[in-house]
Short mmCIF file of C-alpha atoms in Angstrom, two decimals:
data_model
loop_
_atom_site.label_atom_id
_atom_site.label_comp_id
_atom_site.label_asym_id
_atom_site.label_seq_id
_atom_site.Cartn_x
_atom_site.Cartn_y
_atom_site.Cartn_z
CA MET A 1 18.32 6.79 40.25
CA SER A 2 18.26 4.20 43.05
CA SER A 3 19.21 0.65 42.25
CA GLY A 4 15.62 -0.46 42.89
CA ALA A 5 14.29 1.93 40.23
CA ARG A 6 16.98 0.81 37.81
CA LEU A 7 15.98 -2.80 38.44
CA ARG A 8 12.32 -1.99 37.76
CA GLY A 9 13.32 -0.22 34.56
CA ALA A 10 15.25 -3.26 33.41
CA ALA A 11 12.32 -5.49 34.31
CA SER A 12 9.96 -3.31 32.23
CA LEU A 13 12.27 -3.68 29.28
CA LEU A 14 11.76 -7.43 29.49
CA GLY A 15 8.15 -6.89 28.40
CA THR A 16 9.33 -5.64 25.02
CA VAL A 17 11.73 -8.53 24.36
CA PRO A 18 9.36 -10.55 22.13
CA PHE A 19 8.70 -7.53 19.92
CA PHE A 20 12.35 -6.54 19.57
CA ALA A 21 13.47 -10.13 19.04
CA TYR A 22 10.91 -10.61 16.28
CA VAL A 23 11.68 -7.33 14.56
CA THR A 24 15.39 -8.09 14.75
CA ILE A 25 15.06 -11.47 13.06
CA PHE A 26 12.59 -10.57 10.35
CA LEU A 27 13.31 -6.89 9.70
CA ILE A 28 16.72 -5.78 10.98
CA ILE A 29 18.66 -8.85 9.86
CA PRO A 30 17.16 -8.82 6.33
CA THR A 31 17.99 -5.12 6.08
CA LEU A 32 21.55 -5.79 7.19
CA VAL A 33 21.84 -8.74 4.79
CA VAL A 34 21.06 -6.35 1.94
CA ALA A 35 23.27 -3.53 3.22
CA ILE A 36 26.26 -5.76 3.98
CA GLY A 37 25.76 -8.08 1.00
CA ALA A 38 25.94 -5.10 -1.32
CA PHE A 39 29.56 -4.62 -0.21
CA THR A 40 30.58 -8.28 0.02
CA GLY A 41 32.47 -10.28 -2.58
CA ASP A 42 31.21 -13.44 -4.24
CA GLY A 43 32.75 -15.95 -1.87
CA GLY A 44 30.77 -14.42 0.99
CA HIS A 45 33.73 -12.65 2.55
CA GLY A 46 35.81 -9.63 1.84
CA PHE A 47 34.84 -6.03 1.35
CA THR A 48 34.37 -4.94 -2.25
CA LEU A 49 32.88 -2.12 -4.24
CA ASP A 50 32.44 -4.31 -7.32
CA ASN A 51 28.71 -4.87 -6.74
CA LEU A 52 28.06 -1.15 -6.49
CA GLY A 53 30.29 -0.68 -9.51
CA ALA A 54 28.09 -3.14 -11.40
CA LEU A 55 25.21 -0.69 -10.93
CA GLY A 56 26.98 1.39 -13.56
CA ASP A 57 26.48 -1.38 -16.15
CA ALA A 58 24.43 -0.21 -19.08
CA TYR A 59 21.52 -2.63 -18.58
CA ILE A 60 21.16 -1.81 -14.86
CA LEU A 61 21.42 1.94 -15.47
CA ALA A 62 18.79 1.61 -18.17
CA ALA A 63 16.50 -0.31 -15.80
CA PHE A 64 16.99 2.33 -13.10
CA GLY A 65 16.24 5.00 -15.68
CA ARG A 66 13.05 3.26 -16.79
CA SER A 67 12.00 2.79 -13.13
CA VAL A 68 12.46 6.51 -12.54
CA VAL A 69 10.57 7.45 -15.72
CA LEU A 70 7.73 5.06 -14.87
CA SER A 71 7.50 6.33 -11.29
CA ALA A 72 7.74 9.99 -12.33
CA LEU A 73 5.13 9.73 -15.10
CA SER A 74 2.65 7.72 -13.04
CA ALA A 75 3.22 10.11 -10.11
CA LEU A 76 2.63 13.10 -12.41
CA PHE A 77 -0.59 11.71 -13.92
CA GLY A 78 -1.71 10.44 -10.53
CA ALA A 79 -1.01 13.77 -8.83
CA VAL A 80 -2.75 15.91 -11.48
CA LEU A 81 -5.82 13.70 -11.95
CA GLY A 82 -6.01 12.78 -8.27
CA GLY A 83 -5.58 16.45 -7.34
CA LEU A 84 -8.50 17.40 -9.61
CA LEU A 85 -10.64 14.64 -8.11
CA ALA A 86 -9.68 15.68 -4.57
CA TYR A 87 -10.61 19.31 -5.37
CA ALA A 88 -13.92 18.20 -6.91
CA VAL A 89 -14.68 16.26 -3.74
CA SER A 90 -13.56 19.08 -1.44
CA THR A 91 -16.14 21.45 -2.97
CA ALA A 92 -18.92 19.00 -2.09
CA ARG A 93 -20.62 18.92 1.34
CA PRO A 94 -18.01 17.73 3.89
CA ASP A 95 -20.42 15.26 5.49
CA GLY A 96 -22.20 14.33 2.27
CA LEU A 97 -22.57 10.88 0.77
CA LEU A 98 -20.45 11.73 -2.29
CA ARG A 99 -17.42 12.57 -0.24
CA ARG A 100 -17.72 9.54 2.01
CA VAL A 101 -18.11 7.19 -0.94
CA VAL A 102 -15.17 8.69 -2.85
CA THR A 103 -12.81 8.62 0.14
CA ALA A 104 -13.85 5.07 1.05
CA LEU A 105 -13.41 3.87 -2.54
CA SER A 106 -10.06 5.66 -2.77
CA GLY A 107 -8.88 3.86 0.36
CA VAL A 108 -9.76 0.57 -1.28
CA LEU A 109 -8.44 1.29 -4.77
CA ALA A 110 -5.13 2.67 -3.52
CA GLN A 111 -4.44 -0.79 -2.08
CA PHE A 112 -5.50 -2.44 -5.32
CA GLY A 113 -2.43 -3.63 -7.12
CA GLY A 114 -0.55 -6.73 -8.02
CA VAL A 115 -1.80 -9.70 -9.94
CA THR A 116 -5.48 -8.79 -9.77
CA LEU A 117 -4.86 -5.33 -11.18
CA ALA A 118 -2.72 -6.76 -13.98
CA PHE A 119 -5.49 -9.21 -14.87
CA ALA A 120 -8.09 -6.47 -14.72
CA PHE A 121 -6.16 -4.58 -17.38
CA LEU A 122 -5.55 -7.74 -19.40
CA ALA A 123 -9.33 -8.27 -19.43
CA THR A 124 -9.79 -4.62 -20.48
CA ILE A 125 -7.09 -3.83 -23.02
CA GLY A 126 -5.29 -7.13 -23.38
CA LEU A 127 -5.07 -8.68 -26.82
CA SER A 128 -8.57 -10.16 -26.43
CA GLY A 129 -9.71 -7.63 -23.83
CA PHE A 130 -13.14 -6.09 -23.66
CA VAL A 131 -12.17 -2.63 -24.94
CA THR A 132 -9.67 -3.91 -27.52
CA VAL A 133 -12.25 -6.21 -29.10
CA TRP A 134 -15.04 -3.66 -28.91
CA LEU A 135 -12.98 -0.96 -30.60
CA GLN A 136 -11.84 -3.38 -33.28
CA ASP A 137 -15.40 -4.54 -34.00
CA HIS A 138 -17.18 -1.20 -33.86
CA THR A 139 -14.68 1.37 -35.08
CA GLY A 140 -12.00 -0.74 -36.74
CA VAL A 141 -9.38 0.86 -34.52
CA ASN A 142 -6.58 -1.45 -33.43
CA ILE A 143 -5.06 0.02 -30.28
CA PHE A 144 -2.00 -2.20 -30.69
CA GLU A 145 -1.30 -1.20 -34.27
CA ASN A 146 2.18 -0.01 -33.36
CA GLY A 147 3.07 -2.95 -31.16
CA VAL A 148 1.65 -4.32 -27.90
CA TRP A 149 2.48 -1.41 -25.61
CA LEU A 150 0.52 -2.84 -22.67
CA PHE A 151 3.47 -5.00 -21.62
CA GLU A 152 5.96 -2.17 -21.98
CA LEU A 153 6.55 1.14 -20.27
CA PRO A 154 3.43 2.96 -21.56
CA GLY A 155 1.23 0.08 -20.37
CA LEU A 156 2.89 0.09 -16.95
CA VAL A 157 2.35 3.85 -16.63
CA LEU A 158 -1.35 3.42 -17.42
CA VAL A 159 -1.80 0.53 -14.98
CA TYR A 160 0.16 2.26 -12.19
CA THR A 161 -1.90 5.44 -12.63
CA TYR A 162 -4.90 3.35 -11.64
CA PHE A 163 -3.69 3.02 -8.05
CA GLN A 164 -1.87 6.38 -7.95
CA ILE A 165 -4.99 8.55 -8.45
CA PRO A 166 -6.82 7.19 -5.38
CA LEU A 167 -3.66 7.46 -3.27
CA MET A 168 -3.39 11.12 -4.29
CA VAL A 169 -6.98 11.72 -3.20
CA ILE A 170 -6.24 10.26 0.23
CA VAL A 171 -3.06 12.25 0.88
CA PHE A 172 -4.05 15.54 -0.81
CA LEU A 173 -7.61 15.95 0.48
CA PRO A 174 -6.55 17.01 4.01
CA ALA A 175 -4.48 19.86 2.53
CA LEU A 176 -7.44 21.08 0.45
CA ASP A 177 -9.60 20.99 3.57
CA GLY A 178 -7.07 23.32 5.18
CA LEU A 179 -7.90 26.08 2.67
CA ARG A 180 -10.18 28.45 4.54
CA PRO A 181 -13.09 30.08 2.70
CA GLN A 182 -12.15 33.33 4.47
CA TRP A 183 -8.96 33.53 2.41
CA ARG A 184 -10.98 33.52 -0.77
CA GLU A 185 -13.35 36.13 0.62
CA ALA A 186 -10.39 38.25 1.68
CA THR A 187 -8.92 38.02 -1.82
CA GLU A 188 -12.24 39.08 -3.31
CA SER A 189 -12.80 41.99 -0.94
CA LEU A 190 -9.35 43.24 -1.93
CA GLY A 191 -10.43 43.07 -5.58
CA GLY A 192 -8.69 39.86 -6.58
CA THR A 193 -10.08 37.66 -9.34
CA THR A 194 -10.52 33.87 -9.25
CA ARG A 195 -7.35 33.51 -11.29
CA GLU A 196 -5.40 35.67 -8.87
CA TYR A 197 -6.78 33.69 -5.94
CA TRP A 198 -5.46 30.45 -7.43
CA THR A 199 -2.09 31.74 -8.64
CA ARG A 200 -1.24 34.00 -5.70
CA VAL A 201 -3.04 32.60 -2.65
CA ALA A 202 -4.23 29.00 -2.93
CA GLY A 203 -1.54 27.87 -5.37
CA PRO A 204 1.50 28.80 -3.24
CA LEU A 205 -0.25 27.50 -0.12
CA LEU A 206 -1.00 24.15 -1.73
CA ALA A 207 2.32 23.79 -3.55
CA PRO A 208 4.25 22.02 -0.74
CA ALA A 209 1.36 19.62 -0.15
CA PHE A 210 1.02 18.89 -3.85
CA LEU A 211 4.73 18.34 -4.31
CA GLY A 212 4.92 16.20 -1.18
CA SER A 213 2.02 14.05 -2.30
CA ALA A 214 3.61 13.63 -5.72
CA LEU A 215 6.81 12.46 -4.04
CA LEU A 216 4.88 9.91 -2.00
CA LEU A 217 3.30 8.66 -5.23
CA PHE A 218 6.75 8.42 -6.79
CA ALA A 219 8.04 6.27 -3.91
CA ASN A 220 4.89 4.16 -4.11
CA ALA A 221 5.42 3.42 -7.81
CA PHE A 222 9.16 2.98 -7.43
CA SER A 223 8.78 0.22 -4.82
CA ALA A 224 5.90 -1.57 -6.58
CA TYR A 225 6.75 -5.04 -7.84
CA ALA A 226 3.74 -7.35 -8.10
CA THR A 227 1.82 -5.47 -10.79
CA ALA A 228 4.80 -5.29 -13.10
CA ALA A 229 5.79 -8.89 -12.38
CA ALA A 230 2.36 -10.15 -13.34
CA LEU A 231 2.17 -7.97 -16.44
CA VAL A 232 5.68 -8.31 -17.84
CA SER A 233 6.81 -11.87 -18.37
CA GLN A 234 9.53 -11.24 -20.92
CA GLY A 235 12.59 -9.21 -20.08
CA SER A 236 13.18 -7.08 -17.01
CA PRO A 237 12.60 -3.47 -17.99
CA ILE A 238 12.53 -2.01 -14.47
CA ILE A 239 14.69 -2.45 -11.37
CA PRO A 240 12.32 -4.59 -9.25
CA LEU A 241 12.19 -7.06 -12.13
CA GLN A 242 15.99 -6.98 -12.46
CA ILE A 243 16.16 -7.92 -8.79
CA ARG A 244 13.77 -10.80 -9.50
CA GLY A 245 16.17 -11.92 -12.20
CA ALA A 246 19.14 -11.75 -9.83
CA LEU A 247 17.20 -13.67 -7.15
CA THR A 248 15.87 -16.45 -9.34
CA SER A 249 19.04 -17.05 -11.33
CA GLU A 250 21.53 -17.37 -8.51
CA VAL A 251 23.31 -19.98 -10.60
CA VAL A 252 24.81 -17.10 -12.51
CA LEU A 253 27.92 -16.51 -10.47
CA GLY A 254 28.26 -13.16 -8.80
CA GLN A 255 24.69 -12.06 -9.56
CA ALA A 256 23.33 -12.59 -6.05
CA ASN A 257 25.23 -9.72 -4.50
CA VAL A 258 24.66 -7.44 -7.47
CA GLY A 259 20.96 -8.04 -6.68
CA LYS A 260 21.64 -6.81 -3.15
CA ALA A 261 23.40 -3.73 -4.52
CA MET A 262 20.35 -2.99 -6.70
CA ALA A 263 18.10 -3.52 -3.66
CA LEU A 264 20.25 -1.10 -1.67
CA GLY A 265 20.00 1.40 -4.52
CA MET A 266 16.21 1.15 -4.36
CA VAL A 267 16.19 1.73 -0.60
CA VAL A 268 18.42 4.80 -1.00
CA VAL A 269 16.10 6.31 -3.63
CA VAL A 270 12.97 5.59 -1.58
CA ALA A 271 14.60 6.92 1.60
CA ILE A 272 15.63 10.20 -0.07
CA VAL A 273 12.18 10.69 -1.57
CA MET A 274 10.43 9.88 1.71
CA THR A 275 12.69 12.29 3.64
CA LEU A 276 11.80 15.09 1.23
CA TYR A 277 8.16 14.07 1.60
CA SER A 278 8.23 14.39 5.38
CA LEU A 279 9.98 17.78 5.15
CA LEU A 280 7.27 19.08 2.82
CA GLN A 281 4.64 17.48 5.03
CA LYS A 282 5.90 19.56 7.99
CA ARG A 283 5.62 22.73 5.93
CA THR A 284 2.10 21.72 4.89
CA SER A 285 0.89 21.12 8.41
CA LYS A 286 2.32 24.50 9.43
CA TRP A 287 0.46 26.35 6.68
CA LEU A 288 -2.69 24.34 6.27
CA GLY A 289 -2.93 22.40 9.54
CA MET B 1 -22.12 39.09 -4.08
CA ALA B 2 -24.84 36.46 -3.74
CA GLY B 3 -24.92 36.17 -7.51
CA VAL B 4 -21.17 35.55 -7.64
CA ILE B 5 -21.39 32.86 -4.99
CA ALA B 6 -24.33 31.15 -6.69
CA ARG B 7 -22.51 31.25 -10.01
CA ARG B 8 -19.38 29.81 -8.42
CA ALA B 9 -21.38 27.03 -6.72
CA ARG B 10 -22.95 26.19 -10.10
CA ARG B 11 -19.54 26.13 -11.79
CA GLN B 12 -18.09 23.98 -9.04
CA ARG B 13 -20.98 21.55 -9.35
CA ALA B 14 -20.46 21.26 -13.11
CA PHE B 15 -16.71 20.76 -12.63
CA ARG B 16 -17.32 18.20 -9.90
CA TRP B 17 -19.59 16.05 -12.03
CA ALA B 18 -17.37 16.30 -15.10
CA VAL B 19 -14.36 15.05 -13.12
CA LEU B 20 -16.38 12.35 -11.38
CA VAL B 21 -17.88 11.02 -14.60
CA VAL B 22 -14.60 10.90 -16.52
CA LEU B 23 -12.61 9.28 -13.70
CA GLY B 24 -15.57 7.10 -12.78
CA VAL B 25 -15.50 5.58 -16.27
CA PHE B 26 -11.73 5.05 -16.01
CA PHE B 27 -12.12 3.22 -12.70
CA ALA B 28 -15.24 1.25 -13.57
CA LEU B 29 -14.07 0.04 -16.98
CA PRO B 30 -11.55 -2.60 -15.81
CA MET B 31 -14.11 -3.95 -13.34
CA ALA B 32 -16.77 -4.19 -16.03
CA ALA B 33 -14.24 -5.78 -18.36
CA MET B 34 -13.44 -8.41 -15.71
CA VAL B 35 -17.13 -9.26 -15.39
CA GLU B 36 -17.45 -9.51 -19.17
CA PHE B 37 -14.26 -11.52 -19.55
CA SER B 38 -15.12 -13.99 -16.82
CA THR B 39 -18.54 -14.74 -18.31
CA ARG B 40 -17.19 -15.56 -21.77
CA THR B 41 -16.80 -19.23 -20.91
CA PRO B 42 -20.12 -20.45 -19.55
CA GLY B 43 -19.92 -22.30 -16.25
CA THR B 44 -16.92 -20.41 -14.84
CA TRP B 45 -18.85 -18.86 -11.97
CA SER B 46 -20.79 -22.02 -11.15
CA LEU B 47 -17.45 -23.81 -10.97
CA LEU B 48 -16.19 -21.27 -8.46
CA ALA B 49 -19.29 -21.71 -6.33
CA ASN B 50 -18.75 -25.46 -6.16
CA TRP B 51 -15.79 -26.05 -3.88
CA SER B 52 -15.29 -29.78 -4.37
CA ARG B 53 -15.43 -29.50 -8.14
CA LEU B 54 -13.03 -26.53 -8.05
CA ASP B 55 -10.68 -28.52 -5.85
CA GLU B 56 -10.82 -31.35 -8.39
CA THR B 57 -10.38 -29.22 -11.50
CA TYR B 58 -7.81 -26.73 -10.22
CA PRO B 59 -6.13 -28.24 -7.16
CA ALA B 60 -3.39 -25.58 -7.16
CA LEU B 61 -5.99 -22.81 -7.00
CA ALA B 62 -7.90 -24.47 -4.15
CA GLU B 63 -4.62 -24.94 -2.30
CA GLY B 64 -3.76 -21.27 -2.81
CA ILE B 65 -7.14 -20.10 -1.52
CA VAL B 66 -6.85 -22.22 1.63
CA ALA B 67 -3.24 -21.09 2.15
CA SER B 68 -4.17 -17.40 1.84
CA LEU B 69 -7.07 -17.68 4.27
CA GLU B 70 -4.88 -19.45 6.81
CA GLN B 71 -2.08 -16.93 6.31
CA ALA B 72 -4.51 -14.02 6.78
CA ALA B 73 -5.90 -15.42 10.02
CA LEU B 74 -2.51 -16.35 11.46
CA THR B 75 -0.89 -13.04 10.46
CA ALA B 76 -3.68 -11.09 12.13
CA LEU B 77 -3.25 -13.22 15.26
CA LEU B 78 0.54 -12.92 15.38
CA MET B 79 0.39 -9.18 14.67
CA LEU B 80 -2.04 -8.62 17.54
CA VAL B 81 -0.11 -10.80 19.99
CA LEU B 82 3.12 -9.03 19.13
CA LEU B 83 1.96 -5.46 18.75
CA VAL B 84 -0.92 -4.79 21.15
CA PRO B 85 0.80 -5.75 24.44
CA THR B 86 4.01 -4.02 23.32
CA ALA B 87 2.21 -0.81 22.35
CA ILE B 88 0.31 -0.69 25.64
CA TRP B 89 3.37 -1.61 27.69
CA VAL B 90 5.55 1.02 26.03
CA ARG B 91 2.94 3.71 26.63
CA LEU B 92 2.57 2.80 30.27
CA ARG B 93 6.04 1.89 31.39
CA LEU B 94 8.60 2.89 28.77
CA PRO B 95 7.57 6.17 27.14
CA ARG B 96 11.26 6.83 26.45
CA ILE B 97 11.51 4.09 23.82
CA ARG B 98 8.20 4.91 22.15
CA ARG B 99 9.94 6.72 19.29
CA LEU B 100 12.18 3.71 18.70
CA VAL B 101 9.21 1.32 18.54
CA GLU B 102 7.40 3.70 16.20
CA PHE B 103 10.46 3.99 13.97
CA LEU B 104 10.84 0.22 13.73
CA CYS B 105 7.15 -0.27 13.01
CA LEU B 106 7.14 2.33 10.23
CA LEU B 107 10.47 1.16 8.77
CA PRO B 108 8.88 -1.34 6.34
CA LEU B 109 7.32 1.65 4.56
CA THR B 110 10.74 2.71 3.28
CA ILE B 111 11.86 -0.85 2.50
CA PRO B 112 10.07 -2.09 -0.62
CA ALA B 113 8.77 -5.66 -0.34
CA ILE B 114 11.09 -6.75 -3.16
CA VAL B 115 14.10 -5.52 -1.15
CA LEU B 116 12.87 -7.23 2.00
CA VAL B 117 12.65 -10.50 0.06
CA VAL B 118 16.30 -10.22 -0.93
CA GLY B 119 17.27 -9.93 2.73
CA LEU B 120 14.75 -12.51 3.89
CA ALA B 121 16.12 -15.25 1.63
CA PRO B 122 18.91 -16.31 4.06
CA VAL B 123 16.58 -15.94 7.06
CA TYR B 124 14.10 -18.24 5.35
CA ALA B 125 16.84 -20.76 4.69
CA TRP B 126 16.92 -21.12 8.48
CA VAL B 127 13.13 -21.14 8.71
CA ASN B 128 13.09 -23.98 6.16
CA TYR B 129 15.65 -25.84 8.18
CA LEU B 130 13.86 -25.37 11.51
CA VAL B 131 10.15 -25.58 10.71
CA GLY B 132 9.97 -26.67 7.07
CA GLY B 133 8.85 -25.01 3.87
CA SER B 134 5.09 -24.80 4.47
CA ALA B 135 3.19 -21.87 2.95
CA LEU B 136 2.22 -20.88 6.48
CA THR B 137 5.79 -19.79 7.23
CA LEU B 138 5.06 -16.69 5.12
CA VAL B 139 3.17 -15.42 8.16
CA PHE B 140 6.54 -14.33 9.63
CA ALA B 141 7.28 -12.01 6.72
CA TYR B 142 3.68 -10.81 6.42
CA THR B 143 3.63 -9.70 10.05
CA ILE B 144 6.51 -7.37 9.18
CA LEU B 145 4.77 -6.11 6.02
CA VAL B 146 1.57 -5.18 7.89
CA LEU B 147 3.42 -3.65 10.85
CA PRO B 148 3.17 0.04 9.73
CA TYR B 149 -0.55 -0.12 9.02
CA ALA B 150 -1.39 -2.13 12.11
CA TYR B 151 0.80 0.07 14.32
CA ARG B 152 -0.84 3.27 13.10
CA ALA B 153 -4.32 1.85 13.71
CA ILE B 154 -3.50 0.63 17.22
CA ASP B 155 -1.53 3.75 18.13
CA ALA B 156 -4.46 5.94 17.06
CA GLY B 157 -6.72 3.84 19.24
CA LEU B 158 -4.42 4.19 22.23
CA SER B 159 -4.05 7.95 21.71
CA ALA B 160 -7.82 8.36 21.83
CA ILE B 161 -8.08 7.02 25.39
CA ASP B 162 -6.29 7.93 28.59
CA VAL B 163 -4.29 4.72 29.03
CA THR B 164 -2.30 5.91 32.04
CA THR B 165 -5.33 6.90 34.14
CA LEU B 166 -7.17 3.72 33.22
CA ALA B 167 -4.17 1.61 34.14
CA GLU B 168 -3.51 3.48 37.38
CA ALA B 169 -7.15 3.15 38.41
CA ALA B 170 -7.08 -0.58 37.72
CA ARG B 171 -3.73 -1.02 39.46
CA GLY B 172 -5.02 0.94 42.45
CA LEU B 173 -7.91 -1.51 42.72
CA GLY B 174 -5.42 -4.36 42.84
CA ALA B 175 -5.36 -5.53 39.22
CA GLY B 176 -2.23 -7.19 37.82
CA TRP B 177 -0.68 -6.06 34.55
CA LEU B 178 -2.33 -8.89 32.60
CA THR B 179 -5.74 -7.85 33.90
CA VAL B 180 -5.00 -4.24 33.01
CA MET B 181 -4.20 -5.16 29.42
CA TRP B 182 -6.81 -7.83 28.83
CA ARG B 183 -9.80 -6.47 30.74
CA VAL B 184 -9.22 -2.70 30.94
CA VAL B 185 -7.23 -1.37 27.97
CA LEU B 186 -8.11 -3.93 25.29
CA PRO B 187 -11.91 -3.44 25.50
CA ASN B 188 -11.33 0.29 25.12
CA ILE B 189 -9.35 -0.04 21.88
CA ARG B 190 -11.58 -2.75 20.40
CA SER B 191 -12.36 -0.84 17.21
CA ALA B 192 -8.69 0.02 16.63
CA VAL B 193 -7.73 -3.62 17.05
CA LEU B 194 -10.50 -4.61 14.69
CA SER B 195 -9.36 -2.16 12.01
CA ALA B 196 -5.75 -3.34 12.36
CA ALA B 197 -6.96 -6.92 11.86
CA PHE B 198 -9.10 -5.95 8.84
CA LEU B 199 -6.20 -4.14 7.19
CA THR B 200 -3.97 -7.13 7.83
CA VAL B 201 -6.43 -9.54 6.23
CA ALA B 202 -6.89 -7.29 3.19
CA LEU B 203 -3.14 -6.87 2.71
CA VAL B 204 -2.35 -10.56 3.13
CA LEU B 205 -5.06 -11.62 0.67
CA GLY B 206 -3.45 -9.36 -1.94
CA GLU B 207 0.18 -10.28 -1.28
CA PHE B 208 2.19 -11.67 -4.18
CA THR B 209 5.81 -10.43 -4.03
CA VAL B 210 7.11 -12.32 -1.01
CA ALA B 211 5.17 -15.52 -1.67
CA SER B 212 6.23 -15.87 -5.28
CA LEU B 213 9.89 -15.08 -4.67
CA LEU B 214 10.18 -17.37 -1.64
CA HIS B 215 8.54 -20.14 -3.70
CA ARG B 216 5.50 -20.63 -1.54
CA THR B 217 1.90 -20.65 -2.62
CA ASN B 218 -0.99 -18.36 -1.81
CA LEU B 219 -4.04 -17.03 -3.60
CA GLN B 220 -2.20 -14.49 -5.76
CA VAL B 221 0.54 -16.93 -6.75
CA ALA B 222 -2.12 -19.48 -7.71
CA ILE B 223 -4.04 -16.90 -9.74
CA GLU B 224 -0.91 -15.87 -11.59
CA PHE B 225 0.01 -19.49 -12.29
CA LEU B 226 -3.50 -20.24 -13.51
CA GLY B 227 -3.50 -17.16 -15.72
CA LYS B 228 -1.06 -18.88 -18.04
CA SER B 229 -3.40 -21.81 -18.78
CA SER B 230 -6.99 -20.70 -18.18
CA ALA B 231 -7.37 -16.94 -18.18
CA THR B 232 -11.14 -16.95 -17.67
CA VAL B 233 -11.04 -18.75 -14.33
CA SER B 234 -8.13 -16.66 -13.08
CA VAL B 235 -9.94 -13.41 -13.95
CA ALA B 236 -13.06 -14.70 -12.19
CA VAL B 237 -11.05 -15.58 -9.07
CA SER B 238 -9.27 -12.19 -9.24
CA LEU B 239 -12.62 -10.46 -9.31
CA THR B 240 -13.88 -12.49 -6.34
CA ALA B 241 -10.74 -11.80 -4.30
CA LEU B 242 -10.99 -8.15 -5.21
CA LEU B 243 -14.62 -7.88 -4.17
CA LEU B 244 -13.79 -9.58 -0.88
CA ALA B 245 -11.00 -7.08 -0.17
CA PHE B 246 -13.30 -4.24 -1.28
CA VAL B 247 -16.03 -5.27 1.14
CA LEU B 248 -13.52 -5.62 3.99
CA LEU B 249 -11.89 -2.24 3.42
CA LEU B 250 -15.14 -0.42 2.63
CA LEU B 251 -16.68 -1.69 5.87
CA LEU B 252 -13.56 -0.50 7.63
CA SER B 253 -13.47 3.01 6.17
CA LEU B 254 -17.23 3.56 6.40
CA ALA B 255 -17.16 2.40 10.03
CA GLY B 256 -14.24 4.77 10.60
CA SER B 257 -15.95 7.77 9.05
CA SER B 258 -19.24 7.19 10.85
CA ARG B 259 -17.35 6.93 14.13
CA ARG B 260 -15.66 10.25 13.41
CA ALA B 261 -18.97 11.76 12.41
CA LYS B 262 -20.50 10.79 15.73
CA LYS B 263 -17.85 12.61 17.74
#
C-alpha cells in the first residue's frame, strides 16, 4: 500500500469518529464499568472476588433461581401457544388479510411491556379488576382465594406470557413457511400418515427453530425489568429487581458492586442463551431457508 | 386424494379459528378491561382531552408527557444523525469495519437495559455535572437502546439499493460526499429511515427502566407514579399511550408488508 492510499484510509476513518466516540461513551464504558466493578472492592480500588462470591448468598441465588423459573415458564408457554398460533396463521393464505393482521399485531404486542402492560393486568385481574369483580359477582369465584398471586411468580408468568406469544409468532413463522408442501406430499405418496409426517418429517425439521425461538423468548423474559418493577412493589423476587435494590440503596455499604456482579451474571446468562440461539438459527436457515 | 386434501383444509380451518378465538380473547381481555376500568370514574377521558385542566390537576403527568414527546423527537434525530451517515460511509469507504459497526450496534440486544443502567450511573454523574439533570439527557441512553432496531432498519434499506454504483455515478458527475449522502443515497432509503424513526419513537414512548432508575421523568415514570394515587387516570393514560404506539407500529408493519407485496 502506498503512503497516499494509507493516508486516504486514515482520512476515511475520520468519518466514523462521531459514531465510535458516542458508542464508546454510552455503551462501551458502561459495559466496562459493570465488568470491572464486579471485580473491584468497596473503596473503588483493588481486585477482589468478594462480589462474585456474594452471588452465592442464599437470597441472590434464590432470586436467580426465580428469574430462571419465570423466564423458562413464560418461554415455554409463549413458545407452545405462539407456535400453535404461528401454525394456524401459516395454514392461511400467505397474502391474506388474516395473516397480515396477525403479524402486524404481533409486531406491536411483542413490544408491549412495562408499566402499561402491568396496569392492563391490574385493570383485568387486579383486586378490583374487571375479571376479578365479574367472576366474584356472577359466579362467586374469588380468584385470589389462596392469596394475591398476581404480584408473585405466577402473576409474572401470566403477564410475561402476554408479550412472549406474539414474539414467538414473529420469530417462528419464517421457519413454518420453510416447510414445503412437497414434503408432505412425498410422505403421503410413500404411505405415511399425518402423525408420521409430524413426528418424523416436520417435527425434526422444525425442532431447531422451535428450540431457538424458545431460547430467544427466555432471554427476552430474563432481561425484562419494567413490567416486574411496575407490578411488584414489595420485595425483590427476581434478579432485575435485586439490582434495583442494590442501585437505589447505595447507602448500604458494599452493595453497589454486588449489584454490578449481579448485572454481570445477567449478561453472562443472556450471552450464553443468545449464542445458542444463533447456533440453532444457522441450522434452521440451512434446513428451512 | 382430493377428498383427503379437502378434509385436511377443513380441519386446518377449524383449528385455525379455534386457536384464533381462544388467543384473541386472551389478548383482547386486558384491553377491554382497561376501557372498562378507565370509564369507572366519570370525567376521566374528558379530563385527558383538556390539556390545560390536565396540566393543572396532574402537573407531574403533563410534565412526563411533554418530556417523553421531546425525548422521542430528539432521540430519533440523534439516532439518524449518528447512524445514517456512518452506515453509508462504512458501506462506501470502509467495508472492512462493517462487521465491527454491526457488532456494536447489535450489542445492546445482549445487554439488558437494567444492566446498562448500572454502568450508565457513573457516566450520568458526568452528564449531570456537564449539562445538568434535565429529563432530556435521557436521549443519550435512549439512542443506545434503539441502536439495534434502527441499525437493522437502515441496513436493510441500504442493502436493497446499489449504494456503490449510485455513489460512483454521483462522484463521477462531480458531486462531493455530502451531496452523495444528502441528495443521492438518503432519498433512496427514505422508507428505511422512516421506519427506523418510527421504531425509535415507539420504543422511547414505552421506556421506563432507564428513566426511573436515573431519576428522571418521562411518560411511563409519570404513569407509574400516578398509579399509586389515582389508578383510573393512570390506566386511561396507559391506554392512550398504548393506542398511540399501536397506531405507529401498525402503520409501520402494514406499510412494510404492502411494500414487500408490491415487489
